[in-house]
Coordinates of C-alpha atoms in Angstrom, one line a residue:
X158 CA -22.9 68.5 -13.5
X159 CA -25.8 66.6 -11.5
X160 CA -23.0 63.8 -10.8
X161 CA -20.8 66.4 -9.8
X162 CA -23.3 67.4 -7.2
X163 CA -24.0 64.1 -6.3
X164 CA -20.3 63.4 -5.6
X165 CA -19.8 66.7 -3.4
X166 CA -22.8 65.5 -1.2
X167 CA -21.0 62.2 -0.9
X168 CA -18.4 64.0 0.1
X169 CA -20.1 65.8 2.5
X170 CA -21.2 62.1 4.1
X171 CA -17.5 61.3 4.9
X172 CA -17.8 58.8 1.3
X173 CA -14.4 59.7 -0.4
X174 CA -14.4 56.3 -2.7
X175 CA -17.7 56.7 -3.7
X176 CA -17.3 60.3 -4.4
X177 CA -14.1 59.3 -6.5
X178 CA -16.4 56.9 -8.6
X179 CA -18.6 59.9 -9.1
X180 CA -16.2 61.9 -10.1
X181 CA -14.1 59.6 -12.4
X182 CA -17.9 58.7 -14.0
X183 CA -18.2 62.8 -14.7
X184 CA -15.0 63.6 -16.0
X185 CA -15.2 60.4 -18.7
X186 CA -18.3 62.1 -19.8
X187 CA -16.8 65.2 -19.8
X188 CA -13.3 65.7 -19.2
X189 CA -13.6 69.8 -19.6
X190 CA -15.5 70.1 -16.5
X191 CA -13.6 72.0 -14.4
X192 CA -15.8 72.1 -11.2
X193 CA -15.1 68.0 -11.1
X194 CA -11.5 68.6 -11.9
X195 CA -11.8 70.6 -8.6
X196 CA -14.0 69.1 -6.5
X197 CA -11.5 66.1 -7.5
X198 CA -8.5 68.1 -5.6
X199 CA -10.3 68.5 -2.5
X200 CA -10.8 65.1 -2.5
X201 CA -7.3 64.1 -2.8
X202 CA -6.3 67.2 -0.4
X203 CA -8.6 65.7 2.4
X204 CA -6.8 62.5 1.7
X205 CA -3.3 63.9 2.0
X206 CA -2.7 63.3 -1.5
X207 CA -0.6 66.8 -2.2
X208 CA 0.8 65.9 -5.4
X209 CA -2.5 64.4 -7.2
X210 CA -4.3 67.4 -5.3
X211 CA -1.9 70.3 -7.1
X212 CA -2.2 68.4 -10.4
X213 CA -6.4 68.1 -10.3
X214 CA -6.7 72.1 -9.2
X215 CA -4.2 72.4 -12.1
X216 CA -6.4 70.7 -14.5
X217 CA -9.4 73.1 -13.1
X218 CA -7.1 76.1 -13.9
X219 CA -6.5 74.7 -17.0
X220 CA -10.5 74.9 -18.2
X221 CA -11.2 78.0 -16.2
X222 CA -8.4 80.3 -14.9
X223 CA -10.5 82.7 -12.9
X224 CA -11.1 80.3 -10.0
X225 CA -9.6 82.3 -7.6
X226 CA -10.6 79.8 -4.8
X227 CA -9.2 76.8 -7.0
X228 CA -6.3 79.0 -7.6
X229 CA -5.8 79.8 -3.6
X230 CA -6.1 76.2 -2.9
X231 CA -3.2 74.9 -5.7
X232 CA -0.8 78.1 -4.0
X233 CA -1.5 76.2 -0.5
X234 CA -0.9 72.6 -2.2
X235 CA 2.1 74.0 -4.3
X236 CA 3.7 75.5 -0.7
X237 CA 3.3 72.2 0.8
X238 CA 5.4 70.4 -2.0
X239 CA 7.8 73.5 -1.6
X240 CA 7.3 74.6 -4.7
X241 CA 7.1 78.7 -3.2
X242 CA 7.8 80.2 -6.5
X243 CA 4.6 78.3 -8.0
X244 CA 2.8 79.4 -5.0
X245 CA 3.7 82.9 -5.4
X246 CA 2.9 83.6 -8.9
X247 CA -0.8 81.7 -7.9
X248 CA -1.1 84.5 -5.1
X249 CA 0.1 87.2 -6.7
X250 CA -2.9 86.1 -9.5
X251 CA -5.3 86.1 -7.0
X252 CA -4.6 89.6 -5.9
X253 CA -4.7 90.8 -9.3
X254 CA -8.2 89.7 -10.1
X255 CA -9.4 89.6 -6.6
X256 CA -7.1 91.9 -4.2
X257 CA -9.8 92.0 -1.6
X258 CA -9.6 88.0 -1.2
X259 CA -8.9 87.6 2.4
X260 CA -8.0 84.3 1.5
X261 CA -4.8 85.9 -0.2
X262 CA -3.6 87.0 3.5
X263 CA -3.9 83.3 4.8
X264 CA -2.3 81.6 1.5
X265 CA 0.8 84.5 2.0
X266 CA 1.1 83.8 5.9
X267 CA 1.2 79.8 4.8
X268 CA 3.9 80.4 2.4
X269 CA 6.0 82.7 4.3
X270 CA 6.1 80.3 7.3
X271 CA 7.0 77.1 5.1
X272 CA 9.7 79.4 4.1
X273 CA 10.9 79.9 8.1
X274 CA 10.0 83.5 7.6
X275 CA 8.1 84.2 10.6
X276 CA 7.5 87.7 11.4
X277 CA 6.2 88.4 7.6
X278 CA 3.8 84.9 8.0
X279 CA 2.5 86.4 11.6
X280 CA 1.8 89.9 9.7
X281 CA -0.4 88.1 7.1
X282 CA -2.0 85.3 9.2
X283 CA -3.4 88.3 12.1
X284 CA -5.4 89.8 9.3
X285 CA -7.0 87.3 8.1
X286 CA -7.9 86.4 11.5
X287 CA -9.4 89.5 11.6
X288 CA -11.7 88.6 8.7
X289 CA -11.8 85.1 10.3
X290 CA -11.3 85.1 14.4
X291 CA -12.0 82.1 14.6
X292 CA -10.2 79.9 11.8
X293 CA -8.5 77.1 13.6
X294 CA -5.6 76.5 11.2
X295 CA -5.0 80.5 11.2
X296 CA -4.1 80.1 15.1
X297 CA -2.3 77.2 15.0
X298 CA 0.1 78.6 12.4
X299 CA 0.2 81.9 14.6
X300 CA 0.7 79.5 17.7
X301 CA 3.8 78.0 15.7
X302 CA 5.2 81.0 14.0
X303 CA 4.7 83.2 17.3
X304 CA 6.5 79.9 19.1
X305 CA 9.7 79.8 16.5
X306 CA 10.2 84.1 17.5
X307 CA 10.4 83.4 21.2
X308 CA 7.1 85.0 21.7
X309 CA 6.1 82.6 24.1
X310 CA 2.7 83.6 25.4
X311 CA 1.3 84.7 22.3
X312 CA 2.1 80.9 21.0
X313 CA 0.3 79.4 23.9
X314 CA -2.5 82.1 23.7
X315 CA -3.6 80.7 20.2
X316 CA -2.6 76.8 20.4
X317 CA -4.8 77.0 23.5
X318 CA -7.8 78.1 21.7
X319 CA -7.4 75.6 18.7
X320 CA -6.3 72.9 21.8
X321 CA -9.9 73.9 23.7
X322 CA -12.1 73.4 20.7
X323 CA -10.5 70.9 18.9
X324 CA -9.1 68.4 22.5
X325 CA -7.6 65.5 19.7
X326 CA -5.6 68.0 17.4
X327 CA -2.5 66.4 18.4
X328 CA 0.2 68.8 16.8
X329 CA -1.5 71.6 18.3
X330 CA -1.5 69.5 21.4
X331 CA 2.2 68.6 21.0
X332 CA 3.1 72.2 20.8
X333 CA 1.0 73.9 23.5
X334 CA 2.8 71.3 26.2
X335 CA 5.7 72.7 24.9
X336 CA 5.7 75.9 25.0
X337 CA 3.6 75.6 28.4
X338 CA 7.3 73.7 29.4
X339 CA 9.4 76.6 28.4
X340 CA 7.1 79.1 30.3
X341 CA 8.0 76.8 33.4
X342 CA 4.4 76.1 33.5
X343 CA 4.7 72.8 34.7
X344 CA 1.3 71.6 35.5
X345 CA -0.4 73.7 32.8
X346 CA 2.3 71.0 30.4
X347 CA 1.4 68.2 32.3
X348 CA -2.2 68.9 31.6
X349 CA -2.4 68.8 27.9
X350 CA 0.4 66.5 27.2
X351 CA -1.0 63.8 29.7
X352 CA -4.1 62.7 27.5
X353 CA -1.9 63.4 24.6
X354 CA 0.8 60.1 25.9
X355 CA -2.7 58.0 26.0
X356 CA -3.0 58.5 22.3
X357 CA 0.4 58.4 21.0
X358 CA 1.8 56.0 23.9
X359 CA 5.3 55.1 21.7
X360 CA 5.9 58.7 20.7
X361 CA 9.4 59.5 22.2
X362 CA 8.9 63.4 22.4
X363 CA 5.7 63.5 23.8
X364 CA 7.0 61.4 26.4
X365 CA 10.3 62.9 27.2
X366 CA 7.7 66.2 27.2
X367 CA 5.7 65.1 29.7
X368 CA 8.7 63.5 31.8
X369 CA 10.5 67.5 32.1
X370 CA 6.8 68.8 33.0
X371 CA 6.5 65.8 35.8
X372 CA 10.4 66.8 37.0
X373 CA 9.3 70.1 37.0
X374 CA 6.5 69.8 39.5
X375 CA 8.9 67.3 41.9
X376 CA 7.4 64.3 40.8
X377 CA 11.0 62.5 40.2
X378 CA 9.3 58.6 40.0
X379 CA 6.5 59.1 38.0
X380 CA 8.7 61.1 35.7
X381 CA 11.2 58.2 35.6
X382 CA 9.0 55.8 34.6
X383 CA 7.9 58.1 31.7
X384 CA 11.8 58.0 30.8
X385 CA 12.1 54.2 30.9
X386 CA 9.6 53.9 28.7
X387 CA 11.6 56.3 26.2
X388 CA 14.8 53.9 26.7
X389 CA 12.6 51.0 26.2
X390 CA 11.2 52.7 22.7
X391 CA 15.0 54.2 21.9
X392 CA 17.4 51.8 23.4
X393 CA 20.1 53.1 21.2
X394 CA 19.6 56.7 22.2
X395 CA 22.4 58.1 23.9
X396 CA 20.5 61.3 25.4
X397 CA 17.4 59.2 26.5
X398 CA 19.7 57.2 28.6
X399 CA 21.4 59.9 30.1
X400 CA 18.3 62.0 31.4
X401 CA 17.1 58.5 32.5
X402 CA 20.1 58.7 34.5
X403 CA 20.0 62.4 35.9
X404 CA 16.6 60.7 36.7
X405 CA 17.7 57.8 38.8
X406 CA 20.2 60.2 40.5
X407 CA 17.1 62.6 42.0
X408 CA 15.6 59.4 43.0
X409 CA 18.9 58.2 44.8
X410 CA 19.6 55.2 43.0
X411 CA 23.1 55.7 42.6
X412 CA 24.3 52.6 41.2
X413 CA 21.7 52.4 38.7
X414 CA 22.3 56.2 37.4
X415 CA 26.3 55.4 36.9
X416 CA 24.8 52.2 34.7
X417 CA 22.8 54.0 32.4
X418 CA 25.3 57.0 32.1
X419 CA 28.3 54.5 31.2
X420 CA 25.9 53.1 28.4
X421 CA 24.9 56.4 27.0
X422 CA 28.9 57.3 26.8
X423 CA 29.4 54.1 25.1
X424 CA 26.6 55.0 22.6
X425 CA 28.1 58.3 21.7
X426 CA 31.4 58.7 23.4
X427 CA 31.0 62.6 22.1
X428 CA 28.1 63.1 24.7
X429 CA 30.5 64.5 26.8
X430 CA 28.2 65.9 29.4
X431 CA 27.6 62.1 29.9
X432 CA 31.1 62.0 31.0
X433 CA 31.6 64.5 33.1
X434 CA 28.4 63.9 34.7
X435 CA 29.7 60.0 35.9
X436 CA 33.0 61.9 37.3
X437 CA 31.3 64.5 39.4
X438 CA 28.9 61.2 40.7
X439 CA 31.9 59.6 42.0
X440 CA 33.2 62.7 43.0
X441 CA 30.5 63.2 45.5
X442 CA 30.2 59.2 46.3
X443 CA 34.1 59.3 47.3
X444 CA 35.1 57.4 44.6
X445 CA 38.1 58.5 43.6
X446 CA 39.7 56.0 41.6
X447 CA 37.1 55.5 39.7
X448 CA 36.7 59.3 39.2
X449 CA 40.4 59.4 38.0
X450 CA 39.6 56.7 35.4
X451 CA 36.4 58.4 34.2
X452 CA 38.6 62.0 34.0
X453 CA 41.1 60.2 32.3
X454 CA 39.2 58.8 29.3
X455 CA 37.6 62.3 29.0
X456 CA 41.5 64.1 28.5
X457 CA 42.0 61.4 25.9
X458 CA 38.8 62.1 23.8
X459 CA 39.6 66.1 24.5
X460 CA 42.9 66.8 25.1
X461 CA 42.5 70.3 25.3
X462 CA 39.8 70.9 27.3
X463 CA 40.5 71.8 30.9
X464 CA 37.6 70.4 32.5
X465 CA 38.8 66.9 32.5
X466 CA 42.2 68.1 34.3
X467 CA 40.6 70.1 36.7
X468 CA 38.0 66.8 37.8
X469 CA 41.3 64.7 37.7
X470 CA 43.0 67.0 40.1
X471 CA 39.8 67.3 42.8
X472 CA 40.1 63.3 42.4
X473 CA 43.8 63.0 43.3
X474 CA 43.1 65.9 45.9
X475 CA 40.5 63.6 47.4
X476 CA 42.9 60.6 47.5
X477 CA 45.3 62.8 49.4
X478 CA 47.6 62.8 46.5
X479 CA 48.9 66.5 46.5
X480 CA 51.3 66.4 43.8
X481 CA 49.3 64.5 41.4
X482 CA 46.4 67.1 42.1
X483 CA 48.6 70.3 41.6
X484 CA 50.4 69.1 38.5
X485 CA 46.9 68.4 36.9
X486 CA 45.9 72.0 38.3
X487 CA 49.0 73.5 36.7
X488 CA 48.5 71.5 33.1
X489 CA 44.8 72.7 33.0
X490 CA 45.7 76.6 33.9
X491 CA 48.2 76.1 30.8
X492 CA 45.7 75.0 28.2
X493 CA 43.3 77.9 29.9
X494 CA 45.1 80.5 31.8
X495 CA 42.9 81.9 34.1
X496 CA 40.9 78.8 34.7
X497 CA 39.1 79.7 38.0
X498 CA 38.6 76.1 39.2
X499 CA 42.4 75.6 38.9
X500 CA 43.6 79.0 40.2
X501 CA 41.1 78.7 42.8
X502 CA 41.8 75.2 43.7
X503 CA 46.2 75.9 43.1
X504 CA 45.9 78.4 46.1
X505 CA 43.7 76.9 48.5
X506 CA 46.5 74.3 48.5
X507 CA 49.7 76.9 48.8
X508 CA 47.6 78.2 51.4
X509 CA 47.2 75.1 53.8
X510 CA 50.7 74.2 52.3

């Protein structure tokens, strides 16, 4: 036992392989111990070692099955390795012989969200904050939970706290500038996902975050270099090129735009908004033939979608060719009757007709 307590206050020092030596040197001596077989699980917890974590609380259980704690901590390991059912039975123990354990209420919220069952995981996780108002994982796991429901300031109520306290956790970091984004709080996203891109500099989705919460605020070239440098990281990314290129369009660079859009349809010639984008671009520029060749590789690759008619008629319309226009008009009313580009479009020419 005195080498047991010797290897917790190593622990305690940030010493993990010395407090392993320790350990191993305890349980050789006495294999039956089950406060090493435990302290041996937190040790391989704290090292992200799930699997060797669940088997040493196990082994803990084994010698002394009324460690409620140890027990709590396997249900936690156990929901990790999505083993829920093993998890269950361990909390439903825990309530048996200990059903005022508050630590039951944050074990059943963990499980529950693992599980994508969110409203039941928010129920358990708010009363152990109760017990606990201040638990750092218990609001980030209400941040996330209250963020998958749609309950959008709640989320960013608790990842700010945990963000506040704790500037470097990252996933809580990651989050928050996220759902600051879908609360159009632009700045409030740029803020927290900023010194976020100076740690994790080659993560695509931190970037792209930061990117929309530059666009957001009008700052079109500083959000464009943000995007290049998600092209540069994901060159075969079809959508990365794309935005890169609704990017280069707010900035005016035209030519540049219709480059990156022509390599994100060659990428994935499904990204159809990549298509239809390049034909409204030379639309507006006047270029019509081009437009007509763009509309006319879309109607091949969805013959019976309308949309591609409907561009293909504005383009002939443009060129002055009236016939070519209403016939494509006409076919794109007959594949959608009621098409109000094409009915619109049919009578504004019978009417100048």
């Amino acid at each position: 036992r005195a080498l047991v307590g010797q290897a917790r206050l190593t622990l305690a020092k940030d010493k993990p392989d010395e407090a392993r030596t320790q350990l191993e040197t305890a349980l050789a001596a006495d294999a039956g111990d089950a406060s090493a077989w435990s302290l041996l699980g937190t040790l391989e917890q704290s090292q992200g070692r799930k699997r060797e974590a669940e088997a040493a609380y196990t082994e803990a259980l084994d010698r002394n099955p009324m460690l409620t704690g140890v027990r709590l901590l396997r249900a936690q390991m156990r929901t990790e390795l999505g083993d829920f059912a093993g998890a269950g039975d361990d909390i439903a123990a825990v309530r048996k012989l200990d059903p005022k354990n508050p630590g039951v209420l944050y074990a059943e919220g963990l499980l529950h969200f693992r599980q994508a069952q969110f409203e039941p995981a928010t129920a358990a996780l708010d009363q152990f904050l109760n017990a606990h108002p201040d638990d750092l994982s218990t609001l980030f796991y209400l941040g996330l939970a209250h963020h998958e429901l749609g309950n959008l300031e709640q989320a960013e109520r608790y990842l700010s706290r945990v963000v506040a306290r704790l500037p470097q956790a990252d996933d809580a970091a990651r989050y928050l500038g996220v759902t600051r984004l879908r609360l159009d709080d632009f700045s409030g996203a740029e803020a927290v996902l900023r010194p976020l891109v100076e740690r994790q500099p080659d993560d695509v989705e931190v970037l792209r975050a930061l990117a929309s919460a530059l666009e957001g605020q009008g700052k079109h070239e500083e959000a464009s270099e943000y995007l290049d440098r998600t092209v540069a990281l994901q060159p075969e990314s079809a959508q990365d090129r794309l935005e890169l290129a609704v990017s280069r369009l707010r900035l005016g660079d035209k030519d540049e735009a219709i480059t990156e859009m022509q390599q994100a349809i060659a990428l994935d010639p499904e990204l159809t908004r990549g298509d239809l984008l390049l034909i409204r671009v030379h639309l507006q520029a006047g270029d019509f033939d081009q437009a007509i060749e763009a509309a006319g590789r879309l109607r091949e690759k969805q013959p019976e979608n309308p949309d591609p008619l409907t561009l293909l008629a504005i383009a002939h319309a443009g060129k002055g060719e009236s016939g070519k226009a209403r016939a494509a008009f006409e076919e794109a009313l007959q594949k959608e009757p009621g098409n109000p580009s094409a009915a619109i479009n049919l009578a504004s020419m019978a009417l100048n007709e």
